[in-house]
Coordinates of C-alpha atoms in Angstrom, one line a residue:
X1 CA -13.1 20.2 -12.6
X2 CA -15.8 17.7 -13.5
X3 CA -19.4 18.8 -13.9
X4 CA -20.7 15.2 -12.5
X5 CA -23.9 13.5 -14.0
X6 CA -26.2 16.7 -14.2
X7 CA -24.7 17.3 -17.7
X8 CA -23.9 14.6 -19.0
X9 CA -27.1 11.8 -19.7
X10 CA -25.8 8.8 -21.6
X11 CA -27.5 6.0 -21.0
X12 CA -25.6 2.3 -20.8
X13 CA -22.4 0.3 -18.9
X14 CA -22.1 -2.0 -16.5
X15 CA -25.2 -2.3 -13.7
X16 CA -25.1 -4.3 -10.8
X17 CA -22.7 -6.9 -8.6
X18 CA -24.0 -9.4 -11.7
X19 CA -22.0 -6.9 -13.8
X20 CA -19.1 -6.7 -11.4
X21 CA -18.7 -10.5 -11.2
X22 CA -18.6 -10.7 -15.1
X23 CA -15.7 -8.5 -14.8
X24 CA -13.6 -11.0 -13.5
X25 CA -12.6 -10.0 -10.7
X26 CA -14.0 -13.4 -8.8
X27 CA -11.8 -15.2 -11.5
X28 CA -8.2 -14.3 -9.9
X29 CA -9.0 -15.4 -6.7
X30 CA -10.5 -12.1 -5.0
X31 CA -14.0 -11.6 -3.8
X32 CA -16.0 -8.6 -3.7
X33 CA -16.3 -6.6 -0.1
X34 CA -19.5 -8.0 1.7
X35 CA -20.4 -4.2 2.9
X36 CA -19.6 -0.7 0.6
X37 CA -16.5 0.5 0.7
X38 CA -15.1 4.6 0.0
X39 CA -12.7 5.0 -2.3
X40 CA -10.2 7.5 -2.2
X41 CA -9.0 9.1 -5.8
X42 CA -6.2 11.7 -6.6
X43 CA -5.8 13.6 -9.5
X44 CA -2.7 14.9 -10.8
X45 CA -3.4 15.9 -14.1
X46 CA -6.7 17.4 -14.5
X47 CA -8.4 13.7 -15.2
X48 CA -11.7 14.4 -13.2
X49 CA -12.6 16.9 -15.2
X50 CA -13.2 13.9 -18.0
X51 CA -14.0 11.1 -15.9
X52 CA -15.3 11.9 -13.0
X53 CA -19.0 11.2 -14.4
X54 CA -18.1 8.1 -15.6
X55 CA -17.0 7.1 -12.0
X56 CA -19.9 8.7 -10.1
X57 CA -22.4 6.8 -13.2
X58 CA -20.6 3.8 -11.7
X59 CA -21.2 4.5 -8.0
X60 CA -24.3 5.6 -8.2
X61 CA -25.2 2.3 -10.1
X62 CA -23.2 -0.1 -7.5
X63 CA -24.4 1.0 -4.4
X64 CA -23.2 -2.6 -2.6
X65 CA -19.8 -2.3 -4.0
X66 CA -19.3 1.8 -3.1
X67 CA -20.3 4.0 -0.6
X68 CA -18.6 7.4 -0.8
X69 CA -16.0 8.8 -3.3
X70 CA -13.6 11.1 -2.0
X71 CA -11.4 13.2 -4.5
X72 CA -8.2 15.1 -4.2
X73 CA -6.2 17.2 -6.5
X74 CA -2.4 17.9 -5.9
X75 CA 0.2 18.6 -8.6
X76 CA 2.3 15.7 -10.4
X77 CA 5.6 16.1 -9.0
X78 CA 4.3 15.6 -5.7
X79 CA 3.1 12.2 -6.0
X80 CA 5.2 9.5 -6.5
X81 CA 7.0 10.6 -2.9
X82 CA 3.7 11.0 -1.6
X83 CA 2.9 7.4 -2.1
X84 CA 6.3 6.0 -1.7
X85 CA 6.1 7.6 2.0
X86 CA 2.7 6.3 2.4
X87 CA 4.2 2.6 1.5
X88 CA 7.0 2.8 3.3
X89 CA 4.6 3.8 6.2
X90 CA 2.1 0.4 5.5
X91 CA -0.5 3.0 5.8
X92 CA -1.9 3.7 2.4
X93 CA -5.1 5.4 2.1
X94 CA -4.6 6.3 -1.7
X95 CA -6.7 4.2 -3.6
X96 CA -6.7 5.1 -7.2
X97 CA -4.3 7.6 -9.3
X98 CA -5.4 9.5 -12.4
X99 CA -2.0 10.8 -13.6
X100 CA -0.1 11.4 -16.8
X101 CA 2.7 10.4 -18.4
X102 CA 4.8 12.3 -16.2
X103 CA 3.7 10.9 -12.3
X104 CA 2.9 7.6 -14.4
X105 CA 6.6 7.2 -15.4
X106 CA 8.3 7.8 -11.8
X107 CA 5.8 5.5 -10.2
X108 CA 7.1 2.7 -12.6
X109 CA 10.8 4.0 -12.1
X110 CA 10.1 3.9 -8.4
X111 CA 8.0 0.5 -8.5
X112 CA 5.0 2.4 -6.8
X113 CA 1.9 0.7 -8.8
X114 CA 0.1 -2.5 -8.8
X115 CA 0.6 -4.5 -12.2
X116 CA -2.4 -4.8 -12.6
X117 CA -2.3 -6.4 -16.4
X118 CA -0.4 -9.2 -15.5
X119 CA -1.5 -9.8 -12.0
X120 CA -5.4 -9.5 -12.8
X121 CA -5.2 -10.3 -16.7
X122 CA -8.9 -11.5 -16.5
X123 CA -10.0 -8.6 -14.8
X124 CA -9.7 -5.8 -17.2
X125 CA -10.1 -6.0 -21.3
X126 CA -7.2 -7.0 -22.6
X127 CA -5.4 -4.2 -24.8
X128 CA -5.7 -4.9 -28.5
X129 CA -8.7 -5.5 -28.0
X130 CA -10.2 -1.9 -27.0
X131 CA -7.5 0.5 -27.6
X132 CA -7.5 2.0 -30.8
X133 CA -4.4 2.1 -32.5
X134 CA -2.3 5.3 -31.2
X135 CA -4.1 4.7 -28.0
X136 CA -2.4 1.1 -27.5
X137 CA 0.8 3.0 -28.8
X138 CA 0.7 5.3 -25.5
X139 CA -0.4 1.9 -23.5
X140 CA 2.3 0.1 -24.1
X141 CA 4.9 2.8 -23.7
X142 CA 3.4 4.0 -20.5
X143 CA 1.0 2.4 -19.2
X144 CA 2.6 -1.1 -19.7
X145 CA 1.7 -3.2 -17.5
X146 CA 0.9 -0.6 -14.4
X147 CA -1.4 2.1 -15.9
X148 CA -4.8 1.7 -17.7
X149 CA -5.0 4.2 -20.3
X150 CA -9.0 5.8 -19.7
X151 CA -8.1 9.1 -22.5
X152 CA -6.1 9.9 -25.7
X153 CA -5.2 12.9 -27.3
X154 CA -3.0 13.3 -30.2
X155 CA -2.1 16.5 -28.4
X156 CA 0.6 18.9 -30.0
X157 CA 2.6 20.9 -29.7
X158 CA 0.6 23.6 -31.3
X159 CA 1.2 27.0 -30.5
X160 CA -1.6 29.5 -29.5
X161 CA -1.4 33.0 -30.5
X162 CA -3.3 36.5 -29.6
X163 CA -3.9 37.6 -33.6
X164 CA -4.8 41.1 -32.4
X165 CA -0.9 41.6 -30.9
X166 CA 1.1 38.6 -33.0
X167 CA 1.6 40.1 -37.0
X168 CA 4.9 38.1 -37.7
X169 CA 3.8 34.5 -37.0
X170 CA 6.5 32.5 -37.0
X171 CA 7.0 29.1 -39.3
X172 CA 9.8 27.5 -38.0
X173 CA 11.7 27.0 -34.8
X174 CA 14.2 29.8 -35.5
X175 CA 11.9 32.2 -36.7
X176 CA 9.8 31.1 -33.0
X177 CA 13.4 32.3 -30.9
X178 CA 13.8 35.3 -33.2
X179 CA 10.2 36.3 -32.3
X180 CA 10.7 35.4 -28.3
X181 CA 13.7 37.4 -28.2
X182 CA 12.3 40.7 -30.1
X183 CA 9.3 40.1 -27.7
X184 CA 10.8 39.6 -24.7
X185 CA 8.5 37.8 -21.7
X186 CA 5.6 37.6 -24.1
X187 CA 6.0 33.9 -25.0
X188 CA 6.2 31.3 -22.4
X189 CA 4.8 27.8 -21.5
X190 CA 4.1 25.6 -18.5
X191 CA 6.9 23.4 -16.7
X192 CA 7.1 20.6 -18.2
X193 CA 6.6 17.6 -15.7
X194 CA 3.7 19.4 -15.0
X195 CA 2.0 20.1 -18.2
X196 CA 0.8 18.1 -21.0
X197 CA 1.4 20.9 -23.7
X198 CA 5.0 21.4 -22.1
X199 CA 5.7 17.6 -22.1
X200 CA 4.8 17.2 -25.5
X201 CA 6.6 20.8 -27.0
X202 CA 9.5 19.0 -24.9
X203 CA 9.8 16.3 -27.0
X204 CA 9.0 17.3 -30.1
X205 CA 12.0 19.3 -30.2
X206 CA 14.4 17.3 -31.6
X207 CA 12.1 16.2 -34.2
X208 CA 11.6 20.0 -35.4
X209 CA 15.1 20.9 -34.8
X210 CA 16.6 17.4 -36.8
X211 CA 18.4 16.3 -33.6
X212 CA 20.7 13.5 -33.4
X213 CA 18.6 11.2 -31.8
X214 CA 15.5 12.1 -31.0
X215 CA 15.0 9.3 -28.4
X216 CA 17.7 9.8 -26.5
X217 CA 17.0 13.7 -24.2
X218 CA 21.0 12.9 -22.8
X219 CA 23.1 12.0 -25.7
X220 CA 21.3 12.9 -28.6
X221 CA 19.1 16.0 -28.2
X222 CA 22.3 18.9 -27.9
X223 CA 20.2 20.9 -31.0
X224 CA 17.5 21.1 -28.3
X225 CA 19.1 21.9 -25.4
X226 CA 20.8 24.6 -26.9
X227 CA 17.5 26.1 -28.3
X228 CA 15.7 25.7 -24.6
X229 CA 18.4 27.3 -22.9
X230 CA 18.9 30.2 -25.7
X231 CA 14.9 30.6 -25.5
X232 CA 15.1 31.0 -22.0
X233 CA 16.8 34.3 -22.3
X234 CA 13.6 36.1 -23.1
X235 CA 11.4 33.6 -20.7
X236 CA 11.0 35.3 -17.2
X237 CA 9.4 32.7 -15.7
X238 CA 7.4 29.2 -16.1
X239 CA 4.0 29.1 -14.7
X240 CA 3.6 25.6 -12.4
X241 CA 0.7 24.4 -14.9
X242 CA -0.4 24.7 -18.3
X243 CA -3.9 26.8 -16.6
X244 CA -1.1 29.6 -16.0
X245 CA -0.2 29.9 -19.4
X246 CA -4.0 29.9 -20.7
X247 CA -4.5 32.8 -17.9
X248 CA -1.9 35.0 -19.0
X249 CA -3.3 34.9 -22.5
X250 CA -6.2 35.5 -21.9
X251 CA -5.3 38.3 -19.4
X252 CA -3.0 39.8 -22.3
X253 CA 0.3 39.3 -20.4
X254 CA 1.3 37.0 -23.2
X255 CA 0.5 37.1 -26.7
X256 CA 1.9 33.6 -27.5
X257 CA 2.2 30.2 -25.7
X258 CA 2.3 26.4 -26.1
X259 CA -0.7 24.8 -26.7
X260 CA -2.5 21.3 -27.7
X261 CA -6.1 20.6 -29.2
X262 CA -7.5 20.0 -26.6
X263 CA -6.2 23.1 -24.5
X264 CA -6.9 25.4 -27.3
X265 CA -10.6 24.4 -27.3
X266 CA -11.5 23.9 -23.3
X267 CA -10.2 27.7 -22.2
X268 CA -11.9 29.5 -25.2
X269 CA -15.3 27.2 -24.2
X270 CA -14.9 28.2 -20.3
X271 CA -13.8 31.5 -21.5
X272 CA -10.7 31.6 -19.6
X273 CA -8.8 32.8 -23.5
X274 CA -11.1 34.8 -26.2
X275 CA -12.4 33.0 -28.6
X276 CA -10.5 34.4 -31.4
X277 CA -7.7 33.5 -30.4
X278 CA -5.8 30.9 -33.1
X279 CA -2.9 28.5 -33.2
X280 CA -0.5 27.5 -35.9
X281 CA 2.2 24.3 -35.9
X282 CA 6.0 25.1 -36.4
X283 CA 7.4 23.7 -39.9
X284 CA 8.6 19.9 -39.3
X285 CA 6.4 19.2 -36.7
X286 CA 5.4 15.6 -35.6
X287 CA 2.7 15.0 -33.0
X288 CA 3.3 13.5 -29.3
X289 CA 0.5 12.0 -28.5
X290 CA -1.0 12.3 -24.8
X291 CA -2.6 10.4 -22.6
X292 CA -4.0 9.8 -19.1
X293 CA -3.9 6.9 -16.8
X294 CA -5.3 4.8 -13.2
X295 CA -3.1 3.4 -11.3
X296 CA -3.6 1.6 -8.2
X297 CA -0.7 1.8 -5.7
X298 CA 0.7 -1.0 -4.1
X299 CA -0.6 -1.4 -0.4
X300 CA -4.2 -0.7 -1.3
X301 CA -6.2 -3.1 1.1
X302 CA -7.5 -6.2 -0.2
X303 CA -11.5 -5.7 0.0
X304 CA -11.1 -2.5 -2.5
X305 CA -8.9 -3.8 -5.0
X306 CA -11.7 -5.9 -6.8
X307 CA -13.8 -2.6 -6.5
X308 CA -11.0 -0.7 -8.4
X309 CA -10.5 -3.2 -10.7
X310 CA -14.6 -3.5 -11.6
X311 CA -14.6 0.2 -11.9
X312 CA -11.4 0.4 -14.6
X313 CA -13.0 -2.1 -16.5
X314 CA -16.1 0.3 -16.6
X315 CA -14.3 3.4 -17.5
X316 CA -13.0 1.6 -20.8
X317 CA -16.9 0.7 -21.9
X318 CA -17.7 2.9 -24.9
X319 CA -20.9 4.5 -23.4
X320 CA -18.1 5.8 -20.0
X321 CA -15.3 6.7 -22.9
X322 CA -18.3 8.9 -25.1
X323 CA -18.0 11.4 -22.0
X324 CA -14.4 12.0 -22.3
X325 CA -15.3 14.2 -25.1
X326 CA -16.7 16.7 -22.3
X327 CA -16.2 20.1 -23.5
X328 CA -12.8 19.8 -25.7
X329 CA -10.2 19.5 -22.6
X330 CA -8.6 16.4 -23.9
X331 CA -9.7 16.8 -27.6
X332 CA -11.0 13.9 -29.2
X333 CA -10.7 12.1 -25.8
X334 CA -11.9 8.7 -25.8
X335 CA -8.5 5.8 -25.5
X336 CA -10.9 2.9 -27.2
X337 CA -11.9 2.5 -30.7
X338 CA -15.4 3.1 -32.4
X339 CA -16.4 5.9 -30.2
X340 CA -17.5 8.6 -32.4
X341 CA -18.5 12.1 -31.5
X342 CA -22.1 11.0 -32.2
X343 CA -22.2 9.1 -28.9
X344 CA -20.9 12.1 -26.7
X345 CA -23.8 14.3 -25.5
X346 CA -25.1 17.1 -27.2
X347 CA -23.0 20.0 -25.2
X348 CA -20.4 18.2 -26.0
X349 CA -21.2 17.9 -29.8
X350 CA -22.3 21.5 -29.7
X351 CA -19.1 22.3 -27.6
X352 CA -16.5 20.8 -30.6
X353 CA -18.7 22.3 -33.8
X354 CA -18.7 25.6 -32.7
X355 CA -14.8 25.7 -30.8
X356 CA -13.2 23.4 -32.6
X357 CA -10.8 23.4 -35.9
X358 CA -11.1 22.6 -39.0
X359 CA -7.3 22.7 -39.0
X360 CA -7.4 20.1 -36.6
X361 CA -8.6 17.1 -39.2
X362 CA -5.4 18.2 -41.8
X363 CA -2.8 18.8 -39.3
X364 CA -3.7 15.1 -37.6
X365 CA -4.2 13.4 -41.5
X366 CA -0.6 15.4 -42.4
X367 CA 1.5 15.3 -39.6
X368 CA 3.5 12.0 -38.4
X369 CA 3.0 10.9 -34.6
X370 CA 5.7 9.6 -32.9
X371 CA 6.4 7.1 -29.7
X372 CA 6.7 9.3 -26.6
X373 CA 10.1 8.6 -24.6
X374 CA 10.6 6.1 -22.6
X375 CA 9.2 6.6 -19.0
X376 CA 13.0 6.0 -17.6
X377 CA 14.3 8.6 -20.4
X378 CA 11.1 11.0 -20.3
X379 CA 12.0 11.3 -16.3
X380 CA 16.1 12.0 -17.2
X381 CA 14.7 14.7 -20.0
X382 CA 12.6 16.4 -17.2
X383 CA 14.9 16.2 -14.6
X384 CA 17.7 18.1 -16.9
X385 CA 15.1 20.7 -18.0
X386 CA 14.8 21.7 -14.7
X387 CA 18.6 21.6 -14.0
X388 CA 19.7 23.4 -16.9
X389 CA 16.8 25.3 -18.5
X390 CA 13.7 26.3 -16.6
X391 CA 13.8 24.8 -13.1
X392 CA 15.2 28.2 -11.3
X393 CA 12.7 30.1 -13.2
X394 CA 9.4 27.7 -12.8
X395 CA 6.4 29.4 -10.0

C-alpha cells in the first residue's frame, strides 16, 4: 500500500557503503556482500504502506549493497508456520518481516527470529537511546531482543460510528452490548490476531470492564470473556482484517465498529469511510498502544544479514521515521523521539490538519496507557478468542 518516493521528498539519512560501514556492521565480525544482493520483504500488517519509501530511499541510495527489492503481502497468522517450514527446510528465502505484535509474538514463542540486539548490539542504535518513551515501552515488551520497533501508535480502542444512523451513542461497555443487541449485525470488528484495532479492543477489556487481572487473558479476564461471548450474539461474522470493517462502514452495512487513530483517519483520507464519520471512547478506557516491527528470521544467508542490519539502522534515522506519518494510517507514526509533524511532508501535514482530531490531543493527554500482554499470554488470549468467541464466525 506504499506510494514509494514520488510523494514523499525528504531529504537526509544514511548515503553510501561509508554510511553502511559506520553502522557497525563490520564491527561484529561480518562484511558487506562484494556484489548487490535482492532482498526479499513480507508484510503482514500493512507496514509498507509506511515504510516502504524509507526502504526504497535506502536502495536507491546503496546501489553496491542492493540490487532489487521484492515485496509480499500475506496475512499474520500465516507466518510464523510459513517460516518455521522454511527453516526446517534450510531453505529460507524470507529476508526481512514487517509484522505486528501478533506474528511478532509467535515468532518469539516459536524461536523463529534472529536476536538481533544482543547478537549485533553495535549494529543497530541501542534502545534508550532513540525510542521515545511509550515506544521503548512496546520495545521491550515485544520487540525484546528479536524485533526492531520502525512505528508507534498509541492506537485505541476507539470506536467509529455512522452519526447519520447511530442517535443513542453508547458511554460505557454495557450500554455498547445493549446497543449491539437492539441493532443486531450492525456492530462488528476485525479478528483479532489479525487486526491492530481488534488486538488492542481485546485487551483493553478488562481494563473497561474492572477485571480481575487484567494481565492475565486465562485466569483473570472472566468479566471479559463473558462480555465477548454475550456480544457475539448479535455479531454475524468477523471480517479477516480491520480493511473489512472500514468497508462495511463505509458501504453502510454497519453503522458502528472498532476503530484506532490511525484507522479513523487513513479510510476517511483514501475515502474508503465518509468523512463525517466520528468516533467516541467507552467510559474507563485506557490506551494499548501499537506498534510494528522487522524481524529477520533465522537462516537468512550470511552476505544479506549485514545488508538487513544497515538498512534497520536506517529506518530508525529521524529523516526515514518523518515518513511514517504518511497519510494518518498509523497516526502519529514515528517509534523515535523528536520527530515532529513539521518534518513529515506537506501531504502528510495537510493530510493530519484537515482529517485529523482535535479529540485526539485530550483523549491521549487524559487517558492512561498500559503495557500490552505478554507475547506468550497475548498468543493464549488469541488463541481462546478464536476457541470460544469468534473463531467459527471469522471470514
Amino acid at each position: 500500500m506504499g506510494d514509494g518516493l514520488s510523494r514523499r521528498q525528504v531529504l537526509g539519512g544514511f548515503t553510501g557503503l561509508a554510511a553502511m560501514q559506520a553502522a557497525g556492521a563490520f564491527g561484529q565480525g561480518l562484511a558487506m556482500p562484494s556484489s548487490p544482493v535482492s532482498l526479499n520483504i513480507i508484510d503482514v500488517a500493512g507496514d509498507l504502506q509506511l515504510t516502504q519509501a524509507g526502504i526504497e530511499r535506502f536502495r536507491e541510495q546503496n546501489p553496491k549493497l542492493v540490487s532489487r527489492i521484492t515485496y509480499t503481502r500475506a496475512p499474520s497468522p500465516e507466518l510464523p508456520g510459513k517460516i518455521k517450514a522454511q527453516q526446517d527446510a534450510n531453505h529460507v528465502d524470507i529476508d526481512m518481516v514487517l509484522t505486528g505484535p501478533g506474528a511478532l509474538s509467535d515468532g518469539v514463542e516459536q524461536g523463529l527470529w534472529i536476536p538481533v540486539f544482543s547478537k549485533y548490539p553495535d549494529s543497530l542504535p541501542k534502545p534508550e537511546a532513540v525510542y521515545h518513551p511509550h515506544a521503548l515501552m512496546m520495545q521491550k515488551n515485544f520487540g525484546r531482543d528479536q524485533g526492531v520497533e520502525v512505528v508507534f501508535s498509541p492506537s485505541g480502542p476507539l470506536f467509529e460510528y455512522a452519526p447519520a444512523r447511530v442517535k443513542d451513542l453508547p458511554k460505557t461497555a454495557a450500554d455498547l452490548l445493549a446497543w449491539a443487541k437492539a441493532h443486531p449485525n450492525r456492530f462488528t470488528y476485525a479478528r483479532p490476531i489479525n487486526s491492530g484495532p481488534g488486538w488492542t479492543f481485546l485487551m483493553a477489556m478488562p481494563y473497561i470492564l474492572g477485571d480481575k487481572d487484567p494481565k492475565d487473558p486465562i485466569k483473570g479476564w472472566d468479566k471479559t470473556w463473558a462480555w465477548l461471548k454475550e456480544l457475539d450474539k448479535s455479531i454475524d461474522y468477523y471480517p479477516a482484517g480491520t480493511g473489512g470493517t472500514m468497508k462495511e462502514l463505509g458501504e453502510g452495512t454497519r453503522d458502528m465498529i472498532v476503530s484506532t487513530c490511525g484507522w479513523d483517519i487513513n479510510p476517511r483520507v483514501l475515502g474508503v469511510v465518509p468523512k463525517e464519520v466520528e468516533i467516541f471512547a467507552l467510559e474507563g478506557t485506557h490506551w494499548v498502544p501499537d506498534a510494528q516491527f522487522m524481524c529477520i528470521p533465522k537462516g537468512v544467508s550470511e552476505e544479506k544479514l549485514p545488508v538487513l542490519l544497515a538498512l534497520m539502522s536506517f529506518m530508525l534515522k529521524p529523516e526515514q521515521q518523518a515518513l511514517t506519518y504518511d497519510k494518518g494510517y498509523f497516526y502519529p507514526g514515528p517509534a523515535v523521539k523528536d520527530v515532529p509533524l513539521s518534518m513529515a511532508t506537506a501531504e502528510s501535514q495537510a493530510v493530519v490538519k484537515e482529517f485529523g482530531r482535535p479529540a485526539y490531543d485530550k483523549l491521549i493527554a487524559d487517558l492512561p496507557v498500559e503495557v500490552p500482554l505478554q507475547p506468550k499470554d497475548l498468543v493464549l488470549a488469541f488463541r481462546r478468542w478464536d476457541d470460544e468467541v469468534g473463531g467459527a464466525k471469522s471470514k
